[in-house]
mmCIF file of C-alpha atoms in Angstrom:
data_model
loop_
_atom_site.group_PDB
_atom_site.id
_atom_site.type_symbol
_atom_site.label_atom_id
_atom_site.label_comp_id
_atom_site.label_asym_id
_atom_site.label_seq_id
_atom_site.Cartn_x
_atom_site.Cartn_y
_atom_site.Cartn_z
ATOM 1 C CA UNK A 1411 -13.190 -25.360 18.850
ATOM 2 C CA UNK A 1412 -15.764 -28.119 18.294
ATOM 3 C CA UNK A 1413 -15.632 -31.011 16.092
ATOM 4 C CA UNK A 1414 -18.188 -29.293 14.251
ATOM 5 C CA UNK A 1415 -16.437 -25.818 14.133
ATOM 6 C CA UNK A 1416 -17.932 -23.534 16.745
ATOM 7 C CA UNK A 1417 -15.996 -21.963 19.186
ATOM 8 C CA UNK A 1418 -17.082 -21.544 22.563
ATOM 9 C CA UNK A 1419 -16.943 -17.113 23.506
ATOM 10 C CA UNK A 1420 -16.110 -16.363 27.021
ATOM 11 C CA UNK A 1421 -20.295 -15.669 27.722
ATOM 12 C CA UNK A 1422 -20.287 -19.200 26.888
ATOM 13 C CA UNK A 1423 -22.432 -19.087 23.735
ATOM 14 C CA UNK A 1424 -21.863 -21.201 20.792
ATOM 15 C CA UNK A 1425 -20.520 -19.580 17.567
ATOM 16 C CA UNK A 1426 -19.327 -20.031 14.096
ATOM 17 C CA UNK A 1427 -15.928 -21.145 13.992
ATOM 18 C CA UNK A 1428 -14.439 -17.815 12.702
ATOM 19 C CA UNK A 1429 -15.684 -15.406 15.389
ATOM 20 C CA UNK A 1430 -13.820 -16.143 18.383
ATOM 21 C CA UNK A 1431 -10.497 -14.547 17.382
ATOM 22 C CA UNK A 1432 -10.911 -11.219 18.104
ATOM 23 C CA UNK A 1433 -13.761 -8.381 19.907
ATOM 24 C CA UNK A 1434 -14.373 -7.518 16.039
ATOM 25 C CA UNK A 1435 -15.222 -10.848 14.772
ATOM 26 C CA UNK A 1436 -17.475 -11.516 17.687
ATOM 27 C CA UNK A 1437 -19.543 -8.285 17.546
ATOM 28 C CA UNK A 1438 -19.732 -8.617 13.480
ATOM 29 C CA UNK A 1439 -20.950 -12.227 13.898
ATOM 30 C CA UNK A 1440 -23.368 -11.452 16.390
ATOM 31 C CA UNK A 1441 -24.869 -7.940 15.194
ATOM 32 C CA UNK A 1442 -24.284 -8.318 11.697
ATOM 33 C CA UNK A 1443 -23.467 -11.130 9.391
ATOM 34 C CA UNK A 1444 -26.050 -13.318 7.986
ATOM 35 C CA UNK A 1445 -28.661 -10.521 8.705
ATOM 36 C CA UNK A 1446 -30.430 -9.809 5.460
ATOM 37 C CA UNK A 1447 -29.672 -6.673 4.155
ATOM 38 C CA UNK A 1448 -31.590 -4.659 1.640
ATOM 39 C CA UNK A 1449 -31.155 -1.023 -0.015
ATOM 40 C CA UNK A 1450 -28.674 -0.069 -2.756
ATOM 41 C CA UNK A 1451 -26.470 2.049 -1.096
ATOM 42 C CA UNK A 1452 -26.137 -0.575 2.389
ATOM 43 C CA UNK A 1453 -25.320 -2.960 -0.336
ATOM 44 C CA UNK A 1454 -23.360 -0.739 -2.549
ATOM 45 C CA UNK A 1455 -21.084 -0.729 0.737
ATOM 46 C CA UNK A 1456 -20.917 -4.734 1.193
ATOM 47 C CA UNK A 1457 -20.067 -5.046 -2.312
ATOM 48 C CA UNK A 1458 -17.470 -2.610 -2.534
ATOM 49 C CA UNK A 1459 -16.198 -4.041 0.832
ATOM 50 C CA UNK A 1460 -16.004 -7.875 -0.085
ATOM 51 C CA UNK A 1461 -14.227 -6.204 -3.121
ATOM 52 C CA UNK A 1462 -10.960 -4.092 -1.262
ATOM 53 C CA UNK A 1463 -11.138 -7.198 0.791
ATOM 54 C CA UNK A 1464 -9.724 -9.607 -1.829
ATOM 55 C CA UNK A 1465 -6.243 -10.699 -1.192
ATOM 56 C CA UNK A 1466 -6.645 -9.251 2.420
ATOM 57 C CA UNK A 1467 -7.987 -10.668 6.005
ATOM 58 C CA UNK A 1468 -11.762 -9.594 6.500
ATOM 59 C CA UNK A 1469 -10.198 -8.360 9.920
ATOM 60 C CA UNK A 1470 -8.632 -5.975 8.087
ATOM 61 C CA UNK A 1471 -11.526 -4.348 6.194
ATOM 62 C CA UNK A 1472 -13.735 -4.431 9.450
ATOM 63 C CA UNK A 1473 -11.499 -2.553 11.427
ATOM 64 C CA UNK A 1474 -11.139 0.325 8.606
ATOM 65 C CA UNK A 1475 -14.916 0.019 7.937
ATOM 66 C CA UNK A 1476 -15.192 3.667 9.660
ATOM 67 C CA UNK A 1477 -12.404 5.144 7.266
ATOM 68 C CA UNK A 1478 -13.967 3.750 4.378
ATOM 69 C CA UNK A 1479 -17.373 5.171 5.350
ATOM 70 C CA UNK A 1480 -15.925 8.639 6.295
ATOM 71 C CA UNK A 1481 -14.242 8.129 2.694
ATOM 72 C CA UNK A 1482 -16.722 7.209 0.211
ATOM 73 C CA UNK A 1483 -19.141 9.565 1.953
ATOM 74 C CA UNK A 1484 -21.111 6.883 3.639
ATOM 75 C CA UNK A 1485 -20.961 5.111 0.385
ATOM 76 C CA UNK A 1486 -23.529 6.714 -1.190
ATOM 77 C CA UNK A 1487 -24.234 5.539 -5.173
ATOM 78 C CA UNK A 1488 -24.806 8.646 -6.163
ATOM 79 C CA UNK A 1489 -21.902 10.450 -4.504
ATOM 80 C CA UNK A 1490 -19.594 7.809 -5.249
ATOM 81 C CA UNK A 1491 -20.711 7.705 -8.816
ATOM 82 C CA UNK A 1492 -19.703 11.397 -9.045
ATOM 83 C CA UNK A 1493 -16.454 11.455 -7.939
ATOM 84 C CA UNK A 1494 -13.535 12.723 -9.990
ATOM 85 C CA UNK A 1495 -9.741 11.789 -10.556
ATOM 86 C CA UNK A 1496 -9.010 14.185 -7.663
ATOM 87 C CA UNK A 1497 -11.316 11.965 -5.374
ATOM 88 C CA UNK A 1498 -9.652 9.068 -6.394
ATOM 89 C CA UNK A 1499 -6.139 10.970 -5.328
ATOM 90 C CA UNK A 1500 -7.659 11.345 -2.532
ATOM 91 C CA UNK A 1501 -8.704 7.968 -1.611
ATOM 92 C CA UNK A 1502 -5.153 6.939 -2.893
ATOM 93 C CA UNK A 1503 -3.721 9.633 0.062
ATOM 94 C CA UNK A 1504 -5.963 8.051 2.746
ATOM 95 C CA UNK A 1505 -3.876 6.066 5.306
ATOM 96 C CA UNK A 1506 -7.449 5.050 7.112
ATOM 97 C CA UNK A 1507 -8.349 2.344 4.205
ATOM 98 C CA UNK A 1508 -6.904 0.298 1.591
ATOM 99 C CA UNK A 1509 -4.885 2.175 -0.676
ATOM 100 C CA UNK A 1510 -5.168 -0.256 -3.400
ATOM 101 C CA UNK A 1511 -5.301 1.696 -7.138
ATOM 102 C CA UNK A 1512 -7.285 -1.222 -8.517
ATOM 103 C CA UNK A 1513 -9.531 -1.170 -5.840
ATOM 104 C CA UNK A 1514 -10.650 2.405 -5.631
ATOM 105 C CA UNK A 1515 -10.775 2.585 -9.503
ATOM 106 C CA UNK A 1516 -13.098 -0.442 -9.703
ATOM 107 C CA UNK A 1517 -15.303 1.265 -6.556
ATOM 108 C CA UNK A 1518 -15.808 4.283 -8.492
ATOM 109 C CA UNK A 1519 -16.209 2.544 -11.701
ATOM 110 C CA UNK A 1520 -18.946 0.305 -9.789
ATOM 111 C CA UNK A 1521 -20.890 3.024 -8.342
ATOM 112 C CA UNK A 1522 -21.255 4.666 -11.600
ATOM 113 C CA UNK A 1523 -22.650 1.208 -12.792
ATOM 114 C CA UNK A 1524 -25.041 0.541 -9.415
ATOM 115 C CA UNK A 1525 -26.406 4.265 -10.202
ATOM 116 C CA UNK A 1526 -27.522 2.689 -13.747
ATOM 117 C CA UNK A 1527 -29.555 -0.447 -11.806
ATOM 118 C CA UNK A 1528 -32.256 -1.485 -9.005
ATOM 119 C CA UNK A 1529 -29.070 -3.057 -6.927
ATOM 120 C CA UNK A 1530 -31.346 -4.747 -4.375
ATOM 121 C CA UNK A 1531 -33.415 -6.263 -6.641
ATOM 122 C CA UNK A 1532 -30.360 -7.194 -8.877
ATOM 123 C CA UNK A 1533 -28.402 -8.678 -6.333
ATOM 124 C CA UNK A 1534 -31.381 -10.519 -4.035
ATOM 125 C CA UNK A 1535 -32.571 -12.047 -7.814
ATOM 126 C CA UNK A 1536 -29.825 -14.855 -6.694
ATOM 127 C CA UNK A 1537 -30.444 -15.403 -3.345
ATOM 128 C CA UNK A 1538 -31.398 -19.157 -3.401
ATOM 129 C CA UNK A 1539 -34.444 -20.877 -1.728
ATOM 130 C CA UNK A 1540 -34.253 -21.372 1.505
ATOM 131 C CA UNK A 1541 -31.554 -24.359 2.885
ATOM 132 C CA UNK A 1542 -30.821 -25.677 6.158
ATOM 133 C CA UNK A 1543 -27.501 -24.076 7.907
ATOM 134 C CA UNK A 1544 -24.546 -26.103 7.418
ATOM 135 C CA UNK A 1545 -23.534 -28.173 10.092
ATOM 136 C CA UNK A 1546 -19.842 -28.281 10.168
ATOM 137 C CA UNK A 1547 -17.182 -25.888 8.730
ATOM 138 C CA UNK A 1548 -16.458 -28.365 6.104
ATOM 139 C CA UNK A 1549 -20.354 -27.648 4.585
ATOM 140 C CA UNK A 1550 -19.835 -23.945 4.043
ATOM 141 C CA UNK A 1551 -18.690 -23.384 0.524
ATOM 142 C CA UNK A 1552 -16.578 -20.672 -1.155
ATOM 143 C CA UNK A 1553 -18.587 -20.476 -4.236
ATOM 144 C CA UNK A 1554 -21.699 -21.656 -5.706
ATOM 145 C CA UNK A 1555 -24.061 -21.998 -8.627
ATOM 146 C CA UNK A 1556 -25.826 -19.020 -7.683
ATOM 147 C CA UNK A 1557 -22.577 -16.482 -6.452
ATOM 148 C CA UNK A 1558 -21.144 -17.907 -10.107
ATOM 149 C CA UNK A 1559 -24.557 -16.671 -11.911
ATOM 150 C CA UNK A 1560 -24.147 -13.194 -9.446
ATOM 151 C CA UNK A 1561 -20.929 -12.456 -10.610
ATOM 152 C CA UNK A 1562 -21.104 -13.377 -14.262
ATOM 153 C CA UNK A 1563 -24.413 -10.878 -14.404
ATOM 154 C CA UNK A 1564 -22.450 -8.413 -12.721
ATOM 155 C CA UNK A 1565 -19.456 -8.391 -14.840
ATOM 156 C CA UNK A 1566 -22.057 -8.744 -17.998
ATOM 157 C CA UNK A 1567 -23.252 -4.981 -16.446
ATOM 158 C CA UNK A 1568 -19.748 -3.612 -16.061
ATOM 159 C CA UNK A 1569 -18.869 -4.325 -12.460
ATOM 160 C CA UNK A 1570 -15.633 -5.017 -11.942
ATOM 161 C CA UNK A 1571 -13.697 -6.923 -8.687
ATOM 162 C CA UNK A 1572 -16.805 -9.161 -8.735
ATOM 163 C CA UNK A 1573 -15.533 -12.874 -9.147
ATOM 164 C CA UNK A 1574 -17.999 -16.115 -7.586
ATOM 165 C CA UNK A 1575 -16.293 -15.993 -4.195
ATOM 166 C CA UNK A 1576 -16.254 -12.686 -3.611
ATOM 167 C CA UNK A 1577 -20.110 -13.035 -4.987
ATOM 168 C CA UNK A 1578 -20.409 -15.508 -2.006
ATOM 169 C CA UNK A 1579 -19.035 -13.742 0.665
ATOM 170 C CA UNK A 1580 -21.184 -10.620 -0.213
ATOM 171 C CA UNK A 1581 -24.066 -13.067 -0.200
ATOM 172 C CA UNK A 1582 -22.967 -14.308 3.175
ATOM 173 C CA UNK A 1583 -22.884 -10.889 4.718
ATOM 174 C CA UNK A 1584 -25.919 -9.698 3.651
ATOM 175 C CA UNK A 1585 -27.985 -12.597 4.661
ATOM 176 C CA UNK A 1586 -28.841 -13.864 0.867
ATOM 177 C CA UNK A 1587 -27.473 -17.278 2.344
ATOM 178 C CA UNK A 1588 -27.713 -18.526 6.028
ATOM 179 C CA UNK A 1589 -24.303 -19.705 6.786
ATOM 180 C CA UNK A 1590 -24.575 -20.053 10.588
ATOM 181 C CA UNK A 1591 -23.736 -23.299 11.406
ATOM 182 C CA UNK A 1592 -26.138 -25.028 12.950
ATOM 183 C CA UNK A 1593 -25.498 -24.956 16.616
ATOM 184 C CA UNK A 1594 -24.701 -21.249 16.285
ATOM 185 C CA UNK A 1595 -26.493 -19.315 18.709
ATOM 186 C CA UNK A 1596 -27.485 -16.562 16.168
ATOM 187 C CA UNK A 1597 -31.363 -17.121 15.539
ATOM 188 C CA UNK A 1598 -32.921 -17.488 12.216
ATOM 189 C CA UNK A 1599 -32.933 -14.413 9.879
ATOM 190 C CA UNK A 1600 -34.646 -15.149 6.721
#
């Protein structure tokens, strides 16, 4: 690793300091995080994501992303939002994802909710203003002014699971905030 943070990946390309441990990490860094992403249901997913993954290693969720699709029917608002106490027994029988009580009752509870609002435009409404990337490890934050506004406006709608860092790491996976470091080698999004 650099002084700055990056790691070096074996096609000798610069990254963020968290994507050289694993395949997984690399592929998600490169494809997928920081790239803006729009639509209620794609963020319906993020959301609910960032959410099981409290308490957890992001590893973790990634590599049970596919059960969690297959589960929550491709996380779909409006399928989610109908789901029963049986689906929730199921979810609780699933061996493929987190089988977290809390979790799954707060995903349900949270579709219902996102069926009630525009979730893009609720959710992109605290996106800040363009910034420069950080350029060490030691400039990305865990929370900020605007993740703390998200999460307060989503707990004033009835979300639950939705605290300022987990906010910020939705906000960091769906492109709202560049976090690249500044040498990374992923271009630009915004």
């Amino acid at each position: 690793m650099t002084d700055t943070g990056l790691v070096i990946g074996a096609d000798g390309q610069p990254r963020c300091f968290w994507a050289g441990g694993s395949p997984d990490y690399t592929a998600y860094h490169d494809d997928e995080w920081g790239r803006p992403v729009r639509g209620d249901d794609a963020l319906f997913e993020r959301l609910t994501l960032e959410a099981f993954q409290s308490g957890l290693s992001w590893i973790t969720i990634l590599r049970k992303r596919p059960a969690f699709r297959a589960a929550f029917d491709g996380f779909s608002i409006v399928k989610v939002a109908g789901y029963t106490g049986a689906d929730a027994e199921r979810l609780m029988a699933d061996a493929g994802i987190v089988r977290n009580r809390m979790k799954i009752d707060a995903a349900l509870h949270n579709a219902r909710v996102a069926a009630e609002v525009d979730l893009t435009e609720l959710l992109w409404s605290f996106a800040p203003a363009g910034r420069d990337r950080p350029r060490t490890r030691a400039d990305v934050p865990a929370v900020t002014p605007e993740s703390t506004a998200m999460a307060k406006a989503l707990k004033k709608r009835g979300f639950k699971f939705v605290g300022p860092t987990t906010a910020y790491a939705l906000m960091q996976a769906t492109g709202m905030v560049d976090d690249h470091l500044t040498d990374c080698w992923v271009p630009v999004m915004r």
